[in-house]
PDB file of N, CA, C and O in Angstrom:
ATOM      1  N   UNK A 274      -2.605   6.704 -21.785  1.00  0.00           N
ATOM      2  CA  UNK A 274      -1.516   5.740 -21.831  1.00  0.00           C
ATOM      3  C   UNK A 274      -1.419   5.082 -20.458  1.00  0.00           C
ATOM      4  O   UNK A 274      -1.232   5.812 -19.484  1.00  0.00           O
ATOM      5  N   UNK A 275      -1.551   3.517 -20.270  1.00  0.00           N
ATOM      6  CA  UNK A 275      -1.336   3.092 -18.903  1.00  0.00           C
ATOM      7  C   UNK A 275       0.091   2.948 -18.900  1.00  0.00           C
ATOM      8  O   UNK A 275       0.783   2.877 -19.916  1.00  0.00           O
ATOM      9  N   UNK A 276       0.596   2.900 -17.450  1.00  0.00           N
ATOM     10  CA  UNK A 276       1.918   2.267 -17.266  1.00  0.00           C
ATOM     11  C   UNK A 276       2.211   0.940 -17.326  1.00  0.00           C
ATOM     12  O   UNK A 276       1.613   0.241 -18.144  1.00  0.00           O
ATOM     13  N   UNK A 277       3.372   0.280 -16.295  1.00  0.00           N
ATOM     14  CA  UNK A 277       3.398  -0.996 -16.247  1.00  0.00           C
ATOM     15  C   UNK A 277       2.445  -1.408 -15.157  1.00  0.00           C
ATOM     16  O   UNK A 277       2.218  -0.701 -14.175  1.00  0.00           O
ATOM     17  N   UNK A 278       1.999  -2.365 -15.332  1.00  0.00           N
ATOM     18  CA  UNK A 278       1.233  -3.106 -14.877  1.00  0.00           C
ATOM     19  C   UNK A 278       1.843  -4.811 -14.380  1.00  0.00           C
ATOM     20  O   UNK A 278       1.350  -5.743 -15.015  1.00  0.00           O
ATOM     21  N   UNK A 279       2.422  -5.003 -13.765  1.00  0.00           N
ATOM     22  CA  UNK A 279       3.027  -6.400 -13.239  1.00  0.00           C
ATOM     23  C   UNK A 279       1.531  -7.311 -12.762  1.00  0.00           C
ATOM     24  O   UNK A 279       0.956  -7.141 -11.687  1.00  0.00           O
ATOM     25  N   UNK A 280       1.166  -8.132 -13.673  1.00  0.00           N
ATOM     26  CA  UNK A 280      -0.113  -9.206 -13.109  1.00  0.00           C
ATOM     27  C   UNK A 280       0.277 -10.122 -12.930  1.00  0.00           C
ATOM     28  O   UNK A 280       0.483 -10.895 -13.866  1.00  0.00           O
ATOM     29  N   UNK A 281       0.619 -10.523 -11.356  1.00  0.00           N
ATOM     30  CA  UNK A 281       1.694 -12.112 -11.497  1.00  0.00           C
ATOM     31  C   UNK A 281       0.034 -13.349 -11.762  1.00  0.00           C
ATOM     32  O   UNK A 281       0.286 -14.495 -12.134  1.00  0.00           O
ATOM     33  N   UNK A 282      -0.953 -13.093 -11.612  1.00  0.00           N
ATOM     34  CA  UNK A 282      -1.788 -14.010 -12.321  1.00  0.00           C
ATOM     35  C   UNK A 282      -1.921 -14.696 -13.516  1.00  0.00           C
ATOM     36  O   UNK A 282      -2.436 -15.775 -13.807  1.00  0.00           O
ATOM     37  N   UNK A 283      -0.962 -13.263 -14.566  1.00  0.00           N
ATOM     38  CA  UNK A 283      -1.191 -13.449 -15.758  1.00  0.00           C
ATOM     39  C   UNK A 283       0.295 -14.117 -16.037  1.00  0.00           C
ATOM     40  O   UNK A 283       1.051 -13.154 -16.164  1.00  0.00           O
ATOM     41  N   UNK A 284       0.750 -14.858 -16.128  1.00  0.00           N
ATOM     42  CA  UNK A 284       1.710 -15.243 -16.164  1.00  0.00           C
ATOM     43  C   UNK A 284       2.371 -16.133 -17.587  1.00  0.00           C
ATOM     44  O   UNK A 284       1.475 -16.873 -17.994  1.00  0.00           O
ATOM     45  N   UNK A 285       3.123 -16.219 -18.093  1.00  0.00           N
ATOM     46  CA  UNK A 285       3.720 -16.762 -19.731  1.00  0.00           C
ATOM     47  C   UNK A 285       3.421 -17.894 -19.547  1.00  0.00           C
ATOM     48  O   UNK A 285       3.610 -18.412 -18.447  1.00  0.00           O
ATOM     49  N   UNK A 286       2.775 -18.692 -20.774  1.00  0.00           N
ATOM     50  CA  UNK A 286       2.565 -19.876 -20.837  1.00  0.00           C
ATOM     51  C   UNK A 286       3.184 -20.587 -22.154  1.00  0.00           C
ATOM     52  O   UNK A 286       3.477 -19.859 -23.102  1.00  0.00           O
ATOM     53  N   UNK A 287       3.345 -21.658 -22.223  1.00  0.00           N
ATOM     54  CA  UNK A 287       4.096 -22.755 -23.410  1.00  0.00           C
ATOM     55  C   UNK A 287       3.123 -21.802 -24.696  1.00  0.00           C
ATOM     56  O   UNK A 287       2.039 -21.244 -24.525  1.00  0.00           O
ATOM     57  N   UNK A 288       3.954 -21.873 -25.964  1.00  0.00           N
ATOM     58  CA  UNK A 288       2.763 -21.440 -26.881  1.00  0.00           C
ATOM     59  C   UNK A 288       1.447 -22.598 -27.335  1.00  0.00           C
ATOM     60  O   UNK A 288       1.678 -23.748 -26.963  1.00  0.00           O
ATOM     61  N   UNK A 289       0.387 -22.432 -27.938  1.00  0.00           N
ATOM     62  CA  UNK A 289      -0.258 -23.343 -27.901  1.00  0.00           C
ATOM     63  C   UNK A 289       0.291 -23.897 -29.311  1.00  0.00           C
ATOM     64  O   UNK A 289       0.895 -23.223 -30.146  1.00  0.00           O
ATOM     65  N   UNK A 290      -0.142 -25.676 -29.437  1.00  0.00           N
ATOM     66  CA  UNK A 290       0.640 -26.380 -31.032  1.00  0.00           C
ATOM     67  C   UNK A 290      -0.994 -25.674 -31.631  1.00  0.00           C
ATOM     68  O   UNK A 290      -1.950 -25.083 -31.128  1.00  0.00           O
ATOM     69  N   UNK A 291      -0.540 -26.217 -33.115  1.00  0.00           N
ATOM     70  CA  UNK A 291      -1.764 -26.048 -34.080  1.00  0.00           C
ATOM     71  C   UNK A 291      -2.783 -26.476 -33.707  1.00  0.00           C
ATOM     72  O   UNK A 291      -3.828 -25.871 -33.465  1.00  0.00           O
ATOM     73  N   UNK A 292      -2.472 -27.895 -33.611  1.00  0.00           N
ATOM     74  CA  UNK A 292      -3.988 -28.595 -32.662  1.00  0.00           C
ATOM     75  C   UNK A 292      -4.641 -27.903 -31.476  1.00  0.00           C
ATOM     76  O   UNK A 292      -5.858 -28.041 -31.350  1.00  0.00           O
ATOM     77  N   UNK A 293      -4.210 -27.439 -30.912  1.00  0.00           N
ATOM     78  CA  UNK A 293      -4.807 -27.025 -29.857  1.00  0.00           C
ATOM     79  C   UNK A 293      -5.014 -25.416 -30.012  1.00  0.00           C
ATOM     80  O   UNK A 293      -5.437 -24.775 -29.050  1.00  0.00           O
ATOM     81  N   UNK A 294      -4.725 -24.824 -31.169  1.00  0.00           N
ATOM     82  CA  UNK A 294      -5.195 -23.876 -31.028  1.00  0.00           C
ATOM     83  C   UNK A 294      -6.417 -23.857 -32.189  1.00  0.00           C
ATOM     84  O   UNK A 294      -7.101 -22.861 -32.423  1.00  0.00           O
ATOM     85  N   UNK A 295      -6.546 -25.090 -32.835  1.00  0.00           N
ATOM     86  CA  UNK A 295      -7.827 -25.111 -33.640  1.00  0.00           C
ATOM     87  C   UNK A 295      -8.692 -25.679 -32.639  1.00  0.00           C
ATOM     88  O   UNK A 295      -9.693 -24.989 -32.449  1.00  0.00           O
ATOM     89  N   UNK A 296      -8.637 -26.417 -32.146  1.00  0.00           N
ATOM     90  CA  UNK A 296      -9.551 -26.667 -31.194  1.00  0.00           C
ATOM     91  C   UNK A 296     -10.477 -25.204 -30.037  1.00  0.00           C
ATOM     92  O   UNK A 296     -11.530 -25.395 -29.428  1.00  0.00           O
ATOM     93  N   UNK A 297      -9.666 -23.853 -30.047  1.00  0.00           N
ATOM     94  CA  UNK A 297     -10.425 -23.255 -29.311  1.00  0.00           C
ATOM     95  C   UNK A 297     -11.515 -22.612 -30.369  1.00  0.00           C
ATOM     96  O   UNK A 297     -11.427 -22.733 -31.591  1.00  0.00           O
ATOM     97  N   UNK A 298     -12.448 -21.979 -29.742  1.00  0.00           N
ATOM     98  CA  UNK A 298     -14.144 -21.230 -29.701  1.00  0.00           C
ATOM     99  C   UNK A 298     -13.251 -20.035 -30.313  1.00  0.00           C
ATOM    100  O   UNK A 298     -12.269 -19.543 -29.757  1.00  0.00           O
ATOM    101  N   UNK A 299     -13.839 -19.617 -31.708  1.00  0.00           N
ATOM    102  CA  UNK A 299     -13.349 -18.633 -32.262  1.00  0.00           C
ATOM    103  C   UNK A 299     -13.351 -16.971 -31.436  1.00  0.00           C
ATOM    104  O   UNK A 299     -12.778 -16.012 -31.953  1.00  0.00           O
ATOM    105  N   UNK A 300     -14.043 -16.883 -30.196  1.00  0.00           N
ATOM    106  CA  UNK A 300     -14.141 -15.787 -29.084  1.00  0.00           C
ATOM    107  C   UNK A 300     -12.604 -15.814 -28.815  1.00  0.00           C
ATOM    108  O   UNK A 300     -11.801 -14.972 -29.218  1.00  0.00           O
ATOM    109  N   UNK A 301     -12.230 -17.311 -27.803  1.00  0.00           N
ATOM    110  CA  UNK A 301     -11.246 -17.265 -27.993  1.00  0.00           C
ATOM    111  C   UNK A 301      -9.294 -17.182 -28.748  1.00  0.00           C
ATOM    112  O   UNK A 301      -8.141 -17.022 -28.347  1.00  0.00           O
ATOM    113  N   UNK A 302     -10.035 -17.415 -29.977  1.00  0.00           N
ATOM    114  CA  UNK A 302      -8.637 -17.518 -30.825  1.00  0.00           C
ATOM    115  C   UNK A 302      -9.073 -15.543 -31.026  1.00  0.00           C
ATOM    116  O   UNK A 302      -8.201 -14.942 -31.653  1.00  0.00           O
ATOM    117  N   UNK A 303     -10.215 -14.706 -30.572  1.00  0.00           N
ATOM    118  CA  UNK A 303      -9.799 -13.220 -31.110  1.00  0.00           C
ATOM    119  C   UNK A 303      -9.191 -12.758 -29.788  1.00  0.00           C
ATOM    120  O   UNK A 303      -8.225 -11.995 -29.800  1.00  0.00           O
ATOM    121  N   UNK A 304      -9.799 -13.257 -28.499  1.00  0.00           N
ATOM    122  CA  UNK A 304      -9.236 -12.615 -27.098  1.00  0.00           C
ATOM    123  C   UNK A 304      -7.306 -13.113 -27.199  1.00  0.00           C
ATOM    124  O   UNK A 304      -6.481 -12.215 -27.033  1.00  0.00           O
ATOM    125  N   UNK A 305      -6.937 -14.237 -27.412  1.00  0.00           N
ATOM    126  CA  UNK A 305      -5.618 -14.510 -27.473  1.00  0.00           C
ATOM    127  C   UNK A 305      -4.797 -13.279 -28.968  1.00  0.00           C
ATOM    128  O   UNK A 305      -3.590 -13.039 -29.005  1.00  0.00           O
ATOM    129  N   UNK A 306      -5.424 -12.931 -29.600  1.00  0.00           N
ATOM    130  CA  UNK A 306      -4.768 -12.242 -30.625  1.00  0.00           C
ATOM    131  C   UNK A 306      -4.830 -10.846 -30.059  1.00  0.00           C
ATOM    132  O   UNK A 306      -3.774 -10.214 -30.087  1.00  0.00           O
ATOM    133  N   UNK A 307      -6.176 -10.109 -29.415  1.00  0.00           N
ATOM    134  CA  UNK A 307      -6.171  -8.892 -28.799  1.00  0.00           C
ATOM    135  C   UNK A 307      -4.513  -9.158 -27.923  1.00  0.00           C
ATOM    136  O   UNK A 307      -3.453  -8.616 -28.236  1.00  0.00           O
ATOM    137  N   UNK A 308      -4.691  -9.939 -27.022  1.00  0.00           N
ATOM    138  CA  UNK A 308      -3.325  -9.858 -26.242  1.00  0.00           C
ATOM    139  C   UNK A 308      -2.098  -9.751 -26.341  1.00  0.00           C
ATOM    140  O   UNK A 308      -1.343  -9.057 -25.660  1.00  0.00           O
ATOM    141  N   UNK A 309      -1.800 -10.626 -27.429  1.00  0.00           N
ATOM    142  CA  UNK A 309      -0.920 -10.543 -28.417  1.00  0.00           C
ATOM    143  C   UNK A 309      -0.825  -9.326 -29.050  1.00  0.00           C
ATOM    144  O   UNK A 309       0.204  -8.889 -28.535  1.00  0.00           O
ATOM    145  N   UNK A 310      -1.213  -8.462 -29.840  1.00  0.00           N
ATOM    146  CA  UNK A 310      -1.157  -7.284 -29.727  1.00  0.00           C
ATOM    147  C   UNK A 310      -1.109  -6.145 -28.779  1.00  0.00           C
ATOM    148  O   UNK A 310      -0.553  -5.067 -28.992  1.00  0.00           O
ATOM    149  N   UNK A 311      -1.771  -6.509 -27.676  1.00  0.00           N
ATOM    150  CA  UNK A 311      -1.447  -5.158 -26.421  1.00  0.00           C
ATOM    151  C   UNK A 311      -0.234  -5.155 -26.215  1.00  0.00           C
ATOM    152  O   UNK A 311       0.503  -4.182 -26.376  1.00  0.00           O
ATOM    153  N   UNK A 312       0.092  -6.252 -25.836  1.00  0.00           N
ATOM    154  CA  UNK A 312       1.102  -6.892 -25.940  1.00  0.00           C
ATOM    155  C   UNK A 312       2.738  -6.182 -26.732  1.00  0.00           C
ATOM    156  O   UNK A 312       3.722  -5.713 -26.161  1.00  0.00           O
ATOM    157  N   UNK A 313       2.502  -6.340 -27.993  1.00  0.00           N
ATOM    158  CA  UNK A 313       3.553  -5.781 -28.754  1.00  0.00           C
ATOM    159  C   UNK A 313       3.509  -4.173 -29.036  1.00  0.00           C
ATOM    160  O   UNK A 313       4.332  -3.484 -29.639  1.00  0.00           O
ATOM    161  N   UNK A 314       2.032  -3.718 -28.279  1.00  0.00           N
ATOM    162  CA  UNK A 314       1.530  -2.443 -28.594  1.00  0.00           C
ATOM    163  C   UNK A 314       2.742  -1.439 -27.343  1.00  0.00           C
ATOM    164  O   UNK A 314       3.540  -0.503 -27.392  1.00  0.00           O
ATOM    165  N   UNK A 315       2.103  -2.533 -26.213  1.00  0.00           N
ATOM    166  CA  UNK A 315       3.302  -2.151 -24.725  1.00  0.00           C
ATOM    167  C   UNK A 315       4.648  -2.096 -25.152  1.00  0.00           C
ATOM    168  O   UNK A 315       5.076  -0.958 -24.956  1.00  0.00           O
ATOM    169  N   UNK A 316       5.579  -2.910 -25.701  1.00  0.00           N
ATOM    170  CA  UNK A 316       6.621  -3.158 -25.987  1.00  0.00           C
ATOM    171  C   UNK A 316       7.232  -1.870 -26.748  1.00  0.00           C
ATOM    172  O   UNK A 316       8.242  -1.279 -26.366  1.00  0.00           O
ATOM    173  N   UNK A 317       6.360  -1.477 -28.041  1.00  0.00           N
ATOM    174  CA  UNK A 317       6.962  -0.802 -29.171  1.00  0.00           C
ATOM    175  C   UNK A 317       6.771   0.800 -27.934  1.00  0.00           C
ATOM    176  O   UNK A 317       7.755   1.504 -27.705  1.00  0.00           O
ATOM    177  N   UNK A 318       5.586   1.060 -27.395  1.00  0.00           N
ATOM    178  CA  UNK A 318       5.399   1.976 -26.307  1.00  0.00           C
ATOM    179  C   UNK A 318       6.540   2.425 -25.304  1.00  0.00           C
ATOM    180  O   UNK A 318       6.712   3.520 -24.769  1.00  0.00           O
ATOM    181  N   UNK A 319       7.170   1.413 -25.223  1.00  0.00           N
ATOM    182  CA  UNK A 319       8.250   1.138 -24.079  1.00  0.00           C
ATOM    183  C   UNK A 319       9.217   1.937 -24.542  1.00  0.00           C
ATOM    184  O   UNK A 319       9.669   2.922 -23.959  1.00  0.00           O
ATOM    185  N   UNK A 320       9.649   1.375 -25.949  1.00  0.00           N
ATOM    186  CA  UNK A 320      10.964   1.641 -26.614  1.00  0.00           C
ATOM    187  C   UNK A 320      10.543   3.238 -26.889  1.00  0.00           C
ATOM    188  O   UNK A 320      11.341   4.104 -26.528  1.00  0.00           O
ATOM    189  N   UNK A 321       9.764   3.477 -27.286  1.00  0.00           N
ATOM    190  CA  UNK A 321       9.763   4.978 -27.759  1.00  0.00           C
ATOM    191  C   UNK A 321       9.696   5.884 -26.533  1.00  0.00           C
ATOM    192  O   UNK A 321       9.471   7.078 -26.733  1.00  0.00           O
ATOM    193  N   UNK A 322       9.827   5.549 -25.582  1.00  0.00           N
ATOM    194  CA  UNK A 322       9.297   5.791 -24.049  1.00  0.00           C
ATOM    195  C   UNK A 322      10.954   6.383 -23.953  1.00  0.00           C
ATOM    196  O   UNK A 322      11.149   7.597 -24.015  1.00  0.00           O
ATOM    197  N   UNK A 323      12.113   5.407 -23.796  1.00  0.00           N
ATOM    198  CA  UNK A 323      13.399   5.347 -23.294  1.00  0.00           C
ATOM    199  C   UNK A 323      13.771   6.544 -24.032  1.00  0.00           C
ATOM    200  O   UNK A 323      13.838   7.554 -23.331  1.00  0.00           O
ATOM    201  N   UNK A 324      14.074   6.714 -25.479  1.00  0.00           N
ATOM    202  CA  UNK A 324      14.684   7.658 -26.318  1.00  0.00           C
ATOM    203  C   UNK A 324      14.115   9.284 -25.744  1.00  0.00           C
ATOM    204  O   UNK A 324      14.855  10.234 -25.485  1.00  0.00           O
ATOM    205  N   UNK A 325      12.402   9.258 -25.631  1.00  0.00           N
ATOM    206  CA  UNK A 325      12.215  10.658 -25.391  1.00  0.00           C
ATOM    207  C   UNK A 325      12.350  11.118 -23.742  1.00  0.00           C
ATOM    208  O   UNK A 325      12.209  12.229 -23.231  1.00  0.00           O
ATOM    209  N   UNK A 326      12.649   9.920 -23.190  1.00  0.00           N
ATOM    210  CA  UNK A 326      13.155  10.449 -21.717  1.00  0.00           C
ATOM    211  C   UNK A 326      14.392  10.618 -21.672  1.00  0.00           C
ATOM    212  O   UNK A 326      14.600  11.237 -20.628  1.00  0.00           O
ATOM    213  N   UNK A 327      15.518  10.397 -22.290  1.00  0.00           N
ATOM    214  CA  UNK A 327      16.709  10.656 -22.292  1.00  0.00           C
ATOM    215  C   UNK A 327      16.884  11.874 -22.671  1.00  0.00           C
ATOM    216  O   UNK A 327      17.752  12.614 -22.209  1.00  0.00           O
ATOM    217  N   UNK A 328      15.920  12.234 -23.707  1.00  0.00           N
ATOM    218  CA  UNK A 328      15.691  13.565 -24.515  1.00  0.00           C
ATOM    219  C   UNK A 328      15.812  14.284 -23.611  1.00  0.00           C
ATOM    220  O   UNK A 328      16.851  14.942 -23.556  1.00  0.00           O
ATOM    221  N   UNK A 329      14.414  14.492 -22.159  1.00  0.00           N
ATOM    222  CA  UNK A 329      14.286  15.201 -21.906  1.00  0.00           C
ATOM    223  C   UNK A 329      15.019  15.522 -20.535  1.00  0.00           C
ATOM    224  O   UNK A 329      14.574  16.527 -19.981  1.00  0.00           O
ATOM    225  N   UNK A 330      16.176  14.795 -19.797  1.00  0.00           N
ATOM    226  CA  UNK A 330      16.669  14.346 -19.046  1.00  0.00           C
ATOM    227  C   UNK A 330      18.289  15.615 -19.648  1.00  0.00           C
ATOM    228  O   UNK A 330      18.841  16.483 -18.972  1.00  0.00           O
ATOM    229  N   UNK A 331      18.561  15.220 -20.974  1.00  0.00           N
ATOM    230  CA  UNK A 331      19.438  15.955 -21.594  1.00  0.00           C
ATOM    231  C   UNK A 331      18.785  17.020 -21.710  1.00  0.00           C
ATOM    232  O   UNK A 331      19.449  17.744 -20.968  1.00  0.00           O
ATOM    233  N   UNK A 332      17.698  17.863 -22.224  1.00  0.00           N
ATOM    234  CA  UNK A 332      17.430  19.014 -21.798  1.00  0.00           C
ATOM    235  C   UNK A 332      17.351  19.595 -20.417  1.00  0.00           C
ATOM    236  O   UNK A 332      17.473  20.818 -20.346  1.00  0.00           O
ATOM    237  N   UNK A 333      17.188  18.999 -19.440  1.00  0.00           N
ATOM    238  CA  UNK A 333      17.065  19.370 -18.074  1.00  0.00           C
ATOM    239  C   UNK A 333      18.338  20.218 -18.019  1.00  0.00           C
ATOM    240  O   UNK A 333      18.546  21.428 -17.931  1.00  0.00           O
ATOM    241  N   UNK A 334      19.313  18.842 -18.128  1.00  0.00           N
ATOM    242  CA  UNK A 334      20.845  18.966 -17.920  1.00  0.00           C
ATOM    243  C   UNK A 334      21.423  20.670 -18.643  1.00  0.00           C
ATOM    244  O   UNK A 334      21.747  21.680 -18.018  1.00  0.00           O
ATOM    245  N   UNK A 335      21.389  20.520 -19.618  1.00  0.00           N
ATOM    246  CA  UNK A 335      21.310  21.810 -20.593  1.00  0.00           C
ATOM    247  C   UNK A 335      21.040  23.231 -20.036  1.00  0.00           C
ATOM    248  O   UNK A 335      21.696  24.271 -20.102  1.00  0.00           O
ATOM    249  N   UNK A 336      19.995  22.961 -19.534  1.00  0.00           N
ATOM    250  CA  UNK A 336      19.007  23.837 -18.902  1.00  0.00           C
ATOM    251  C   UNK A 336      20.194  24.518 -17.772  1.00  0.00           C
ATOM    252  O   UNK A 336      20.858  25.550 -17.872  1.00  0.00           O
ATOM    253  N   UNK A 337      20.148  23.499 -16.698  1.00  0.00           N
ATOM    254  CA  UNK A 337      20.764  23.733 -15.903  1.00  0.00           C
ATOM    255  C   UNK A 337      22.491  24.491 -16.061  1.00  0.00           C
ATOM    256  O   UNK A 337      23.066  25.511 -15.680  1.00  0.00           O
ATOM    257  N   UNK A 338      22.762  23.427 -16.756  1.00  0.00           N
ATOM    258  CA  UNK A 338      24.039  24.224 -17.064  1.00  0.00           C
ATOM    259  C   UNK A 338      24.293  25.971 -17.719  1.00  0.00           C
ATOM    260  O   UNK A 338      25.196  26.774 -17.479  1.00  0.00           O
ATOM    261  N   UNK A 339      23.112  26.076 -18.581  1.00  0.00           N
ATOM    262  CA  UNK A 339      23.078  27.122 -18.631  1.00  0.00           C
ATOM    263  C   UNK A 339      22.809  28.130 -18.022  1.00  0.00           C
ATOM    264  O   UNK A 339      23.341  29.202 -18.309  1.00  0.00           O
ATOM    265  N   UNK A 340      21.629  27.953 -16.723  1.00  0.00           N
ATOM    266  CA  UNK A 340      21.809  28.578 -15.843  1.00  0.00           C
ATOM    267  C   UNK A 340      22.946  29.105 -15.100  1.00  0.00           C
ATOM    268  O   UNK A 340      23.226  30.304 -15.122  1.00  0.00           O
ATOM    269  N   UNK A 341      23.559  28.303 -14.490  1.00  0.00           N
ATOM    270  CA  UNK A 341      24.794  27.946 -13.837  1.00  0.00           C
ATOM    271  C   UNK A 341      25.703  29.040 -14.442  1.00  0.00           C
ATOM    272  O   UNK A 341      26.307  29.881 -13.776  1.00  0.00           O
ATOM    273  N   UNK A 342      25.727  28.901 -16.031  1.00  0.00           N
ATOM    274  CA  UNK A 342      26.401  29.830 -16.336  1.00  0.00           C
ATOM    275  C   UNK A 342      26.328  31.460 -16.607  1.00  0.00           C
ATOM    276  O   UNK A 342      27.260  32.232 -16.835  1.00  0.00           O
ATOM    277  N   UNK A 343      24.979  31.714 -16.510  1.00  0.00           N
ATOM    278  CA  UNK A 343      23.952  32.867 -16.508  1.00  0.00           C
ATOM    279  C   UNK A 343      24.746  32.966 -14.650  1.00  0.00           C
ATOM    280  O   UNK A 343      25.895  33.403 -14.700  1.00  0.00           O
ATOM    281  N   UNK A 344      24.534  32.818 -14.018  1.00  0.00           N
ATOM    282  CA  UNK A 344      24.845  33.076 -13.050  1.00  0.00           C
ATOM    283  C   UNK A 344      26.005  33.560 -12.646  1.00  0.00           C
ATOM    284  O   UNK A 344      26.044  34.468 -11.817  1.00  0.00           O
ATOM    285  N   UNK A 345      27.156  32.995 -13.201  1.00  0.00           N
ATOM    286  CA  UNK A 345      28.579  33.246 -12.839  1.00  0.00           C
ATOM    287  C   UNK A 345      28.598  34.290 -13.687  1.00  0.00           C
ATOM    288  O   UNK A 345      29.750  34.723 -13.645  1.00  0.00           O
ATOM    289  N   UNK A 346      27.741  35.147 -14.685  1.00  0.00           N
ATOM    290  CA  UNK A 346      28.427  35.961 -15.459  1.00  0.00           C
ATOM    291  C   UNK A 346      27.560  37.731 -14.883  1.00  0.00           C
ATOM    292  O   UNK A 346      27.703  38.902 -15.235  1.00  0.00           O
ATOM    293  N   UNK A 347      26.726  37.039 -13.909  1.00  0.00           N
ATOM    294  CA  UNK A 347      25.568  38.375 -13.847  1.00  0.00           C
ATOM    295  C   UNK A 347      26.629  38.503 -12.652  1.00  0.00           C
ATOM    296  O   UNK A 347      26.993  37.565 -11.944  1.00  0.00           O
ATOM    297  N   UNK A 348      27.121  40.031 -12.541  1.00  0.00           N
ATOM    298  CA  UNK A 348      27.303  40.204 -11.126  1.00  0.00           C
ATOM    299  C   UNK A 348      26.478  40.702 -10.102  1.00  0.00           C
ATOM    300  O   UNK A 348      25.544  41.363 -10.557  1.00  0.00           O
ATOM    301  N   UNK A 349      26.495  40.632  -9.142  1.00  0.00           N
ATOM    302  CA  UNK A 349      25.606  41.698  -7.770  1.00  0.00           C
ATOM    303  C   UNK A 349      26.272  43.252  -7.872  1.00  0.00           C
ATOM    304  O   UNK A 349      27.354  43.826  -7.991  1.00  0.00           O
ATOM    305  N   UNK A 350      24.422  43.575  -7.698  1.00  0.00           N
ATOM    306  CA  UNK A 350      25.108  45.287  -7.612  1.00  0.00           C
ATOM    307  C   UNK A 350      25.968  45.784  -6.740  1.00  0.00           C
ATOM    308  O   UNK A 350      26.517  44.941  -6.030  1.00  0.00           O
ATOM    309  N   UNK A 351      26.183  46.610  -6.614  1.00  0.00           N
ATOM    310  CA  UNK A 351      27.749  47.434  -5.933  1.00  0.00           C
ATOM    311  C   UNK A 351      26.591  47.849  -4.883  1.00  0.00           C
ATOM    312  O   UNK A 351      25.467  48.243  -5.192  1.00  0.00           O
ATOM    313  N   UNK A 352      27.158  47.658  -3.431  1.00  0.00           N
ATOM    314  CA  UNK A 352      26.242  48.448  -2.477  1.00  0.00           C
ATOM    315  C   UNK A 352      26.971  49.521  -2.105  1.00  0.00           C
ATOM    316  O   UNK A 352      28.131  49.414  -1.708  1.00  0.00           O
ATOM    317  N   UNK A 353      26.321  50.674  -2.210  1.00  0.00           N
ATOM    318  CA  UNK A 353      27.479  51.950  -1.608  1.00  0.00           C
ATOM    319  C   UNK A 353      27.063  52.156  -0.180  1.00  0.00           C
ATOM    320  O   UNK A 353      25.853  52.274   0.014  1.00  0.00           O
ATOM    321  N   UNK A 354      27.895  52.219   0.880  1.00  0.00           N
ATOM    322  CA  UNK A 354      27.442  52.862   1.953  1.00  0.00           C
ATOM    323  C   UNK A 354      27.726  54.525   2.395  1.00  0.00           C
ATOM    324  O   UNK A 354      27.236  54.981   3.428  1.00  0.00           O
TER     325      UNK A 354
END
């Protein structure tokens, strides 16, 4: 899985009209559709990204708290002198 990737080269362009997208070399009308898909592939990636990090962000939390409370309940042994 890559991360984000910021390519300020690659930058958003006007969409192309009909005409001009019949006019390209059928190489190109498949490289513009690959993109278009990575594209929405990244996006849907993203979203499922947010939900299971919250997930696991709330388990941390959990975690911790339960510790916390494991703690306040164990006492230290009695030292006799």
């Amino acid at each position: 899985m890559t991360g984000f990737r910021w390519r300020p080269e690659e930058r958003a362009t006007a969409p192309l009209s009909r005409a001009e997208f019949a006019t390209l070399q059928p190489v190109e009308r498949a490289e513009l559709h690959r993109a278009a898909q990575d594209s929405r592939r990244q996006f849907i990636t993203t979203l499922l990204q947010i939900p299971a990090t919250i997930a696991v962000l709330g388990g941390l939390l959990l975690t911790a708290q339960g510790l916390a409370q494991t703690a306040k309940s164990v006492r230290p042994p009695v030292r006799s002198c």
